[in-house]
Tab-separated table of N, CA and C in Angstrom:
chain	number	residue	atom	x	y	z
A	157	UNK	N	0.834	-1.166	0.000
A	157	UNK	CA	0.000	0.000	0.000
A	157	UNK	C	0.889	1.243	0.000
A	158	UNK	N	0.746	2.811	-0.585
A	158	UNK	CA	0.865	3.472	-0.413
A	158	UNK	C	0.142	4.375	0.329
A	159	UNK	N	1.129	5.607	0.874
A	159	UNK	CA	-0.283	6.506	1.762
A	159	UNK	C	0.099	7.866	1.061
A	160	UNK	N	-1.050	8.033	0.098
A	160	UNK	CA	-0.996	9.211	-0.347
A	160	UNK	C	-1.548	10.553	0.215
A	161	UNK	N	-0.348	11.173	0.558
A	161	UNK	CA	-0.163	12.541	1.455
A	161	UNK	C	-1.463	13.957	1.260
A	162	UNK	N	-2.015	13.769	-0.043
A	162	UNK	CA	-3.159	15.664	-0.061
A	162	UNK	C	-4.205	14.283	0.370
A	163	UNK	N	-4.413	13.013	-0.143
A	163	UNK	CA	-6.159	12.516	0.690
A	163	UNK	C	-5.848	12.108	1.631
A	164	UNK	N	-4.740	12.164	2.384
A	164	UNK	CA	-4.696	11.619	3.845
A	164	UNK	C	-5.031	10.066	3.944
A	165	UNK	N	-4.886	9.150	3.290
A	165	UNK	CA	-5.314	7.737	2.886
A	165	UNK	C	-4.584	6.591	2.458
A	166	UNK	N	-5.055	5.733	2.623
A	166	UNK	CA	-3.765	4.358	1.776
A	166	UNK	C	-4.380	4.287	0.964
A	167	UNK	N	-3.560	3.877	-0.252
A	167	UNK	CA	-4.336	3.349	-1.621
A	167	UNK	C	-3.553	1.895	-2.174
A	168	UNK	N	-3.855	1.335	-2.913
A	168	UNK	CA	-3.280	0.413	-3.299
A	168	UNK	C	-2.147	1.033	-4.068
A	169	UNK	N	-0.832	-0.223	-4.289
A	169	UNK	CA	0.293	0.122	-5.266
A	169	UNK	C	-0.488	-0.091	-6.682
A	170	UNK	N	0.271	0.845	-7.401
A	170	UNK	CA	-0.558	0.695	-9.126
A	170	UNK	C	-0.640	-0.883	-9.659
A	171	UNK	N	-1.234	-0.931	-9.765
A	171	UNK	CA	-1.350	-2.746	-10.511
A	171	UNK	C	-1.546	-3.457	-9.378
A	172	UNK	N	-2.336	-2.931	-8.318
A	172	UNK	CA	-2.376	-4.491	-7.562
A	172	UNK	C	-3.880	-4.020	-7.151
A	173	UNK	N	-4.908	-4.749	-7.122
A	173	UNK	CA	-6.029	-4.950	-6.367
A	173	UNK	C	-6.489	-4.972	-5.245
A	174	UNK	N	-7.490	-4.410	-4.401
A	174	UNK	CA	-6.969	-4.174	-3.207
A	174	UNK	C	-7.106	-6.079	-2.755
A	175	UNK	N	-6.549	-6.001	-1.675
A	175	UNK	CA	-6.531	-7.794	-0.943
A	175	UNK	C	-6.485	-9.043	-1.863
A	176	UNK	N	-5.348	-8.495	-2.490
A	176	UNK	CA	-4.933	-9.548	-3.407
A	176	UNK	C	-3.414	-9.701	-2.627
A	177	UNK	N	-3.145	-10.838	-2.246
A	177	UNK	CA	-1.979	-11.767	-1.855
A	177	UNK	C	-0.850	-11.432	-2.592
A	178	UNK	N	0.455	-10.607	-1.598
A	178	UNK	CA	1.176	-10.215	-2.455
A	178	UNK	C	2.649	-11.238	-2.084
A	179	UNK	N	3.661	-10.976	-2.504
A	179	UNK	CA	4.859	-11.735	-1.759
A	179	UNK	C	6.135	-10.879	-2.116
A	180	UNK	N	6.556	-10.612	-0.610
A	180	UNK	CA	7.305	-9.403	-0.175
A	180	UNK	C	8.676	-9.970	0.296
A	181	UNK	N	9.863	-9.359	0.198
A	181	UNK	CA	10.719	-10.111	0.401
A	181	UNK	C	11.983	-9.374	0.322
A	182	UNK	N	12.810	-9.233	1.857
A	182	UNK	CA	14.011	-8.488	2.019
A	182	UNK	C	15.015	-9.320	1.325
A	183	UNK	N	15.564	-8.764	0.024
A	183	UNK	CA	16.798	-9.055	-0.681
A	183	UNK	C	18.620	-8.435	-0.455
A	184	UNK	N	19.273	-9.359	0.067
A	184	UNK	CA	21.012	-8.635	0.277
A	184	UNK	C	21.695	-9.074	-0.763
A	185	UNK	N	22.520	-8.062	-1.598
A	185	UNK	CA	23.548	-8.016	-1.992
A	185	UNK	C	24.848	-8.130	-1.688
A	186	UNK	N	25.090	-9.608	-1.265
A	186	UNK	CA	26.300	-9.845	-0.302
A	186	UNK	C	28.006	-9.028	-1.105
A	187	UNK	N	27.763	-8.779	-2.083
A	187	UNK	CA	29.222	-8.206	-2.407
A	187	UNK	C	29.123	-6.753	-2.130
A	188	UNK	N	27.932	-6.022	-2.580
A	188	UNK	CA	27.516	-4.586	-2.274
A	188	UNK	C	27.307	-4.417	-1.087
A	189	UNK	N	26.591	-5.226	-0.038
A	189	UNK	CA	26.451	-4.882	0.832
A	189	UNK	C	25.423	-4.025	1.122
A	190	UNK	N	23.936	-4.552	0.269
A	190	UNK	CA	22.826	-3.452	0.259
A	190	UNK	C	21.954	-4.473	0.496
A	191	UNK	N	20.461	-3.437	0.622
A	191	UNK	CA	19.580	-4.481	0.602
A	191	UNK	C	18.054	-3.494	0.562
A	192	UNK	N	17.444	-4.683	-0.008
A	192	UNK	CA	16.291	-4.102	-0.950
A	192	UNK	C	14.658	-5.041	-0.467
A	193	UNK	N	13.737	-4.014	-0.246
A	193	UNK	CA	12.433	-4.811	-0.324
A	193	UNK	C	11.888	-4.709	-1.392
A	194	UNK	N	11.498	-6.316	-2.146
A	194	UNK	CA	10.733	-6.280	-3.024
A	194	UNK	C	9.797	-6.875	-3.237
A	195	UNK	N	8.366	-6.478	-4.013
A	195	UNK	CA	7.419	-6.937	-3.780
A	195	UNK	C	6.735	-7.153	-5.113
A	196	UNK	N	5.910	-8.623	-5.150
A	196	UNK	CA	5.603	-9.239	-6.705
A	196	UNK	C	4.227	-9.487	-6.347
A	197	UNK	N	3.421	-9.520	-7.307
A	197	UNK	CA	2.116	-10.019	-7.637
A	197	UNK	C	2.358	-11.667	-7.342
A	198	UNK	N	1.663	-11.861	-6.624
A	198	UNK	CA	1.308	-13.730	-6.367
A	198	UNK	C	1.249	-14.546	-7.487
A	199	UNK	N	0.191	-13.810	-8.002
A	199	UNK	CA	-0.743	-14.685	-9.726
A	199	UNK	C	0.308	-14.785	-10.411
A	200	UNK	N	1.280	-13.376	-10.979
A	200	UNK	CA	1.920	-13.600	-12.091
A	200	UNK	C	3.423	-13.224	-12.040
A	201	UNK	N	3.815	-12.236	-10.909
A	201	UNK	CA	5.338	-12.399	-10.243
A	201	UNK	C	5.550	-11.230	-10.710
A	202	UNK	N	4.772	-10.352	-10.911
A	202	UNK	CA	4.873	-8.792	-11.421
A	202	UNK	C	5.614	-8.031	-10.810
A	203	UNK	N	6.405	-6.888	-10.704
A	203	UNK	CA	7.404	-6.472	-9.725
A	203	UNK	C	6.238	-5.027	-9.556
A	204	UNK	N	6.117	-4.732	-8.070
A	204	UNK	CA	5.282	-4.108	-8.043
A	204	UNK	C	5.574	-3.099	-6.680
A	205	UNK	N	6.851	-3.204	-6.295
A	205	UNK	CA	7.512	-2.855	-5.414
A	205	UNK	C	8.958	-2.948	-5.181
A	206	UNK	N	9.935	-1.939	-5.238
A	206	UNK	CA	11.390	-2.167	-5.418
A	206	UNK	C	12.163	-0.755	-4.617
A	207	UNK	N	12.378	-1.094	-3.115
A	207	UNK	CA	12.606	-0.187	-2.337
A	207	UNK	C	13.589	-0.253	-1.606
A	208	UNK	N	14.578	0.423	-1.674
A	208	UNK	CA	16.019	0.621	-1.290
A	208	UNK	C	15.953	0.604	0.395
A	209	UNK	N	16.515	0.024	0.812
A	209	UNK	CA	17.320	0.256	2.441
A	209	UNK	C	18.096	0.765	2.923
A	210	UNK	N	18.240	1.476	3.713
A	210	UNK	CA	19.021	2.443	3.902
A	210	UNK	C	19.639	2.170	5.272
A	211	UNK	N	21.017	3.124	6.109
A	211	UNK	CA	20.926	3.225	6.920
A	211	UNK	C	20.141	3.974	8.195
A	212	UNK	N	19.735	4.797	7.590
A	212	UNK	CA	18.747	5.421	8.149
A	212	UNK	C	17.132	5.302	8.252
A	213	UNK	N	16.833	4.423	7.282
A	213	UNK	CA	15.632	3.706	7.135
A	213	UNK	C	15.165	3.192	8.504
A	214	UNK	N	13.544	4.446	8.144
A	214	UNK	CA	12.611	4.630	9.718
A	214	UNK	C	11.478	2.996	9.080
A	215	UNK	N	11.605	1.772	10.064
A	215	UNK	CA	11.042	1.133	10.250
A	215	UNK	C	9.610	1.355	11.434
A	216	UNK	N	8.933	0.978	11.202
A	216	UNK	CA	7.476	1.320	12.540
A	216	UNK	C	6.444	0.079	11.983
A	217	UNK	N	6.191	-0.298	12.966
A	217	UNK	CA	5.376	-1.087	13.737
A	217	UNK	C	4.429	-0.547	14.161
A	218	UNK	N	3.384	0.308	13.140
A	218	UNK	CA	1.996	1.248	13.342
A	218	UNK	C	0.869	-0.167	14.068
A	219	UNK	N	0.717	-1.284	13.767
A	219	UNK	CA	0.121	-2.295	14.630
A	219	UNK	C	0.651	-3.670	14.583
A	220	UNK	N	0.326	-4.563	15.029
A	220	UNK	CA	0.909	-6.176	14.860
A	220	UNK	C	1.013	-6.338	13.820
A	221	UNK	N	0.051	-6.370	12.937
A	221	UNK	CA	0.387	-6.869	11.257
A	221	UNK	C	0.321	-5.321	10.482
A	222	UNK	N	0.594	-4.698	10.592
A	222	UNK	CA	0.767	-3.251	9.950
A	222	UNK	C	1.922	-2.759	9.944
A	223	UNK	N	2.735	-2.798	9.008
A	223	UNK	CA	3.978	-1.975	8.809
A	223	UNK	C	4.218	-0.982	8.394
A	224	UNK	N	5.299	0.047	8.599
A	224	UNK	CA	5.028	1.002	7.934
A	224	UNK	C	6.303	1.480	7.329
A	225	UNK	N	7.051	2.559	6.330
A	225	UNK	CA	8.194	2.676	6.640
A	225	UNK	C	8.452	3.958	4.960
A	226	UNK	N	9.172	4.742	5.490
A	226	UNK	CA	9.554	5.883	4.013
A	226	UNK	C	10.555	5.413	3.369
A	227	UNK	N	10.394	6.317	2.227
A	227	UNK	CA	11.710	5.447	0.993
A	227	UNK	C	12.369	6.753	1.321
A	228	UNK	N	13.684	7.076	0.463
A	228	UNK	CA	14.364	8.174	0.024
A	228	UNK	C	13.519	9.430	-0.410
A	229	UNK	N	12.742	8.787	-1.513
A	229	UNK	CA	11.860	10.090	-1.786
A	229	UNK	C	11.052	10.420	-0.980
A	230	UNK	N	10.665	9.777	0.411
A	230	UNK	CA	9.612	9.935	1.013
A	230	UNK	C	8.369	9.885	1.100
A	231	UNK	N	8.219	9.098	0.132
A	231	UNK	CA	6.638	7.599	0.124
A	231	UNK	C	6.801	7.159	1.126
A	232	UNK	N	5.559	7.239	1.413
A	232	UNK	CA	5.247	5.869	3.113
A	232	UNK	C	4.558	5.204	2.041
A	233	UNK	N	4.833	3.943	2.794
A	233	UNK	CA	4.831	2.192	2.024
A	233	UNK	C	3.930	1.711	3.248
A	234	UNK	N	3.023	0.769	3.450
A	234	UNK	CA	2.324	-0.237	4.322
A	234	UNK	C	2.252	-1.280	3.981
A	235	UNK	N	2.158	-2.192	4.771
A	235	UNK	CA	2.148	-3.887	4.591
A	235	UNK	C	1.497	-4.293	5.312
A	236	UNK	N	0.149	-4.799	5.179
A	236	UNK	CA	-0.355	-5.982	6.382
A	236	UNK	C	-0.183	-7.467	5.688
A	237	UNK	N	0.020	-7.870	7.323
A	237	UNK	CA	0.708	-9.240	7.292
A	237	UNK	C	-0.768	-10.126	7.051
A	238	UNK	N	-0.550	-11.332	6.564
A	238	UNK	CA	-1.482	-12.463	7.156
A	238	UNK	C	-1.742	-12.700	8.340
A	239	UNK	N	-0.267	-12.696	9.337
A	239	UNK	CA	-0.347	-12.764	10.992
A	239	UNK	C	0.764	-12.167	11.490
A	240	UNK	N	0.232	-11.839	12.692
A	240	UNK	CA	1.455	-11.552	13.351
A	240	UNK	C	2.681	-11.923	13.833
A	241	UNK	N	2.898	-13.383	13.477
A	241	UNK	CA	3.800	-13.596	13.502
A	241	UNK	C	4.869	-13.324	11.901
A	242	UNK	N	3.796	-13.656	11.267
A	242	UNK	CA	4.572	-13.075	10.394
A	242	UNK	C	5.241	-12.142	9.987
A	243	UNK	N	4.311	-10.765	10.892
A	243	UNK	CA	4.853	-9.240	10.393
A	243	UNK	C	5.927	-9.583	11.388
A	244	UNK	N	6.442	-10.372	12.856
A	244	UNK	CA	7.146	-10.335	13.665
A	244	UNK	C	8.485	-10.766	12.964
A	245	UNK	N	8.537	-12.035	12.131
A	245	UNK	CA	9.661	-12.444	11.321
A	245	UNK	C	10.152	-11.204	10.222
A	246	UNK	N	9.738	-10.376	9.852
A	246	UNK	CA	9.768	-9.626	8.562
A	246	UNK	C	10.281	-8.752	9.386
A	247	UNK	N	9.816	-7.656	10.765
A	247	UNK	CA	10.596	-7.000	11.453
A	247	UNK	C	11.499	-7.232	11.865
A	248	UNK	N	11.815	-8.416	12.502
A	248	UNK	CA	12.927	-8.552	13.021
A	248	UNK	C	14.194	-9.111	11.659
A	249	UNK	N	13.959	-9.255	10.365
A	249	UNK	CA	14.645	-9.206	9.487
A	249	UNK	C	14.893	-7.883	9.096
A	250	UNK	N	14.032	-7.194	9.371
A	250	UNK	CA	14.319	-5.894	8.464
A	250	UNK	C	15.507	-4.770	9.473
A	251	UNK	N	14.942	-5.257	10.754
A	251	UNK	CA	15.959	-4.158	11.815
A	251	UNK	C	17.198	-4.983	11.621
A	252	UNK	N	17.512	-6.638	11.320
A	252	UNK	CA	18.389	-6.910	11.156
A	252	UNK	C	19.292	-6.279	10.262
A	253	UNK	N	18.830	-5.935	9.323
A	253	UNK	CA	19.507	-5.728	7.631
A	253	UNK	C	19.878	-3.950	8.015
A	254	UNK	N	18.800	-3.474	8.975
A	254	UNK	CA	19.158	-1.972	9.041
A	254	UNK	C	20.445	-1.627	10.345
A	255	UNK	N	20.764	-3.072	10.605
A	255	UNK	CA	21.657	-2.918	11.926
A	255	UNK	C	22.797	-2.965	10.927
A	256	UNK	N	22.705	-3.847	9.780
A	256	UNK	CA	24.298	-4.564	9.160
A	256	UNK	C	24.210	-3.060	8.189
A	257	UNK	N	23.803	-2.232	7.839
A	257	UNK	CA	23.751	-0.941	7.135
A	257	UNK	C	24.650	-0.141	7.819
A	258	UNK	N	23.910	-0.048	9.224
A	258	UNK	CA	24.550	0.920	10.266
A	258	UNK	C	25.714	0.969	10.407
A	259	UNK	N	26.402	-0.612	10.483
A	259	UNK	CA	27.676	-1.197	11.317
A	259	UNK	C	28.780	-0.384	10.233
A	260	UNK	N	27.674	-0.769	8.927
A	260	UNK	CA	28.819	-0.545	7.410
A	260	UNK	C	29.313	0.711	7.530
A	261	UNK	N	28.209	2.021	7.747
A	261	UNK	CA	28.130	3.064	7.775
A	261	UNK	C	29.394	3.534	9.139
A	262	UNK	N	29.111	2.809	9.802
A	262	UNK	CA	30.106	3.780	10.952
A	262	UNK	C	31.258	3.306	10.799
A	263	UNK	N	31.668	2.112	10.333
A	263	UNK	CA	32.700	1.391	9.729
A	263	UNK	C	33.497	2.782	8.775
A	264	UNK	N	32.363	2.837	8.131
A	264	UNK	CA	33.591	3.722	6.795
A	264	UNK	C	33.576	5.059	7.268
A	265	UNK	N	32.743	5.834	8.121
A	265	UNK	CA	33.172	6.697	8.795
A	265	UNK	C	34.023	7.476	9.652
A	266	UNK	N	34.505	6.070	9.902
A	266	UNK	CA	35.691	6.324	10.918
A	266	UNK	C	36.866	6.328	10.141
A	267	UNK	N	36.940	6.591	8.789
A	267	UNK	CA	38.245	6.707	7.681
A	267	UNK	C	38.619	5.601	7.204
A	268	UNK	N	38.404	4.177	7.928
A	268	UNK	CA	38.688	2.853	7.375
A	268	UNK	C	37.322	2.309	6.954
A	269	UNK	N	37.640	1.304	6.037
A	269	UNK	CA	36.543	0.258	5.643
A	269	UNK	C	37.308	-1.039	6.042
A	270	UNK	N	36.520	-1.682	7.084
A	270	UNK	CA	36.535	-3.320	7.009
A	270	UNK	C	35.776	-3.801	7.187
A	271	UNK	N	35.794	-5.140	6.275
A	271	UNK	CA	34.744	-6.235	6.349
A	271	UNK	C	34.151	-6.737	8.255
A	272	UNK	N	33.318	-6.481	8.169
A	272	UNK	CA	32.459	-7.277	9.448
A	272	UNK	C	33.239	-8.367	9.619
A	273	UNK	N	33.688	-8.816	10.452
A	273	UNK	CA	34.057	-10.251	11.249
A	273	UNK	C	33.262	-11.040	10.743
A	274	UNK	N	32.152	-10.890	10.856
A	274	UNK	CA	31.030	-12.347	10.708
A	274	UNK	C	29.544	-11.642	10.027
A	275	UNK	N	29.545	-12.193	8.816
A	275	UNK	CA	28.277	-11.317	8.018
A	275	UNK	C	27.342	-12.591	8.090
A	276	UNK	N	26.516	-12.805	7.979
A	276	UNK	CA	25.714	-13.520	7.549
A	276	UNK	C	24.601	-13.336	6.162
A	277	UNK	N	24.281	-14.962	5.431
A	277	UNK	CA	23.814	-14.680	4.615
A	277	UNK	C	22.356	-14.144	4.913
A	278	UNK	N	21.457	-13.447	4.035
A	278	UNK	CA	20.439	-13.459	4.590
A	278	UNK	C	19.141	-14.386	3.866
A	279	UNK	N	18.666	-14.949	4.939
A	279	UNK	CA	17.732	-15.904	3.559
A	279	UNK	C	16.593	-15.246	3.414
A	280	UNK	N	16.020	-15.898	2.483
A	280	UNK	CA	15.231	-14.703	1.664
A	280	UNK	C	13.959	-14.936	2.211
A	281	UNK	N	13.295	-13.854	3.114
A	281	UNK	CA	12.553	-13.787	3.449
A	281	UNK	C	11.347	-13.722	2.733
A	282	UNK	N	10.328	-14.608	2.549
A	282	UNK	CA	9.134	-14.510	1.693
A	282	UNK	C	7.968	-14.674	2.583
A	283	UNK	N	7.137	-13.488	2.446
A	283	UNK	CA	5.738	-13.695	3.225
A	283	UNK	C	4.680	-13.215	2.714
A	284	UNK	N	3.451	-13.521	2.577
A	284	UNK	CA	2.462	-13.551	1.683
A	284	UNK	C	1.880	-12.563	2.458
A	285	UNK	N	1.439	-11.354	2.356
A	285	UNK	CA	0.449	-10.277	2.902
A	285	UNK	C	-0.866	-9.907	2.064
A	286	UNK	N	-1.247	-9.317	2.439
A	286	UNK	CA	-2.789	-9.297	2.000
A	286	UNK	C	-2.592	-7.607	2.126
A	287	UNK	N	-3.427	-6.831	0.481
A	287	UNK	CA	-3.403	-5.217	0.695
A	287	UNK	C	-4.845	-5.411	1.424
């Protein structure tokens, strides 16, 4: 879902119906060292969502299965989960991925770049939400 800012409202992403089953899924670029949410149509695998992570990327937890979170340009994005446990796995992946951002970030800040001690891969989180 998007929340478009003059109607004060969520609307669906373009091409998707509302409560049609989508499948969402935090992607890492283990050589870059980035990472991306992306989101496909169920039926036909349509890309219908492709949103950069950042280190600074404001994650929120507006309810149990309600996510919320801005891009760069400053779109707010929403996600409801099927369950709450599910939105619980997807958060706690996503603060993961925004912790290994951070680490990178203060890493090269400090005038050096080095590799993390211990990266892990990330597996690919897939969870079916409902707009």
């Amino acid at each position: 879902m998007l929340f478009h800012d003059a109607q004060k409202t969520w609307i669906s992403a373009p091409g998707v119906p509302t409560n049609q089953p989508s499948c969402v899924q935090i992607l890492q670029h283990n050589q870059q060292q980035t990472f991306r949410i992306i989101a496909t149509r169920q039926e036909d695998g349509s890309l219908i969502m492709n949103c950069r992570i950042h280190p600074r990327f404001k994650y929120h937890a507006a309810r149990p299965n309600f996510h919320q979170w801005r891009d760069d340009l400053k779109q707010v994005y929403g996600l409801c989960f099927a369950s709450d446990q599910d939105a619980q796995a997807f958060q706690q992946r996503m603060d993961w991925s925004i912790s290994v951002l951070q680490q990178l970030q203060q890493q090269m800040t400090n005038g050096e770049y080095h590799c993390p001690a211990a990266t892990a891969n990330i597996e690919l989180t897939v969870l079916k939400i409902l707009r």
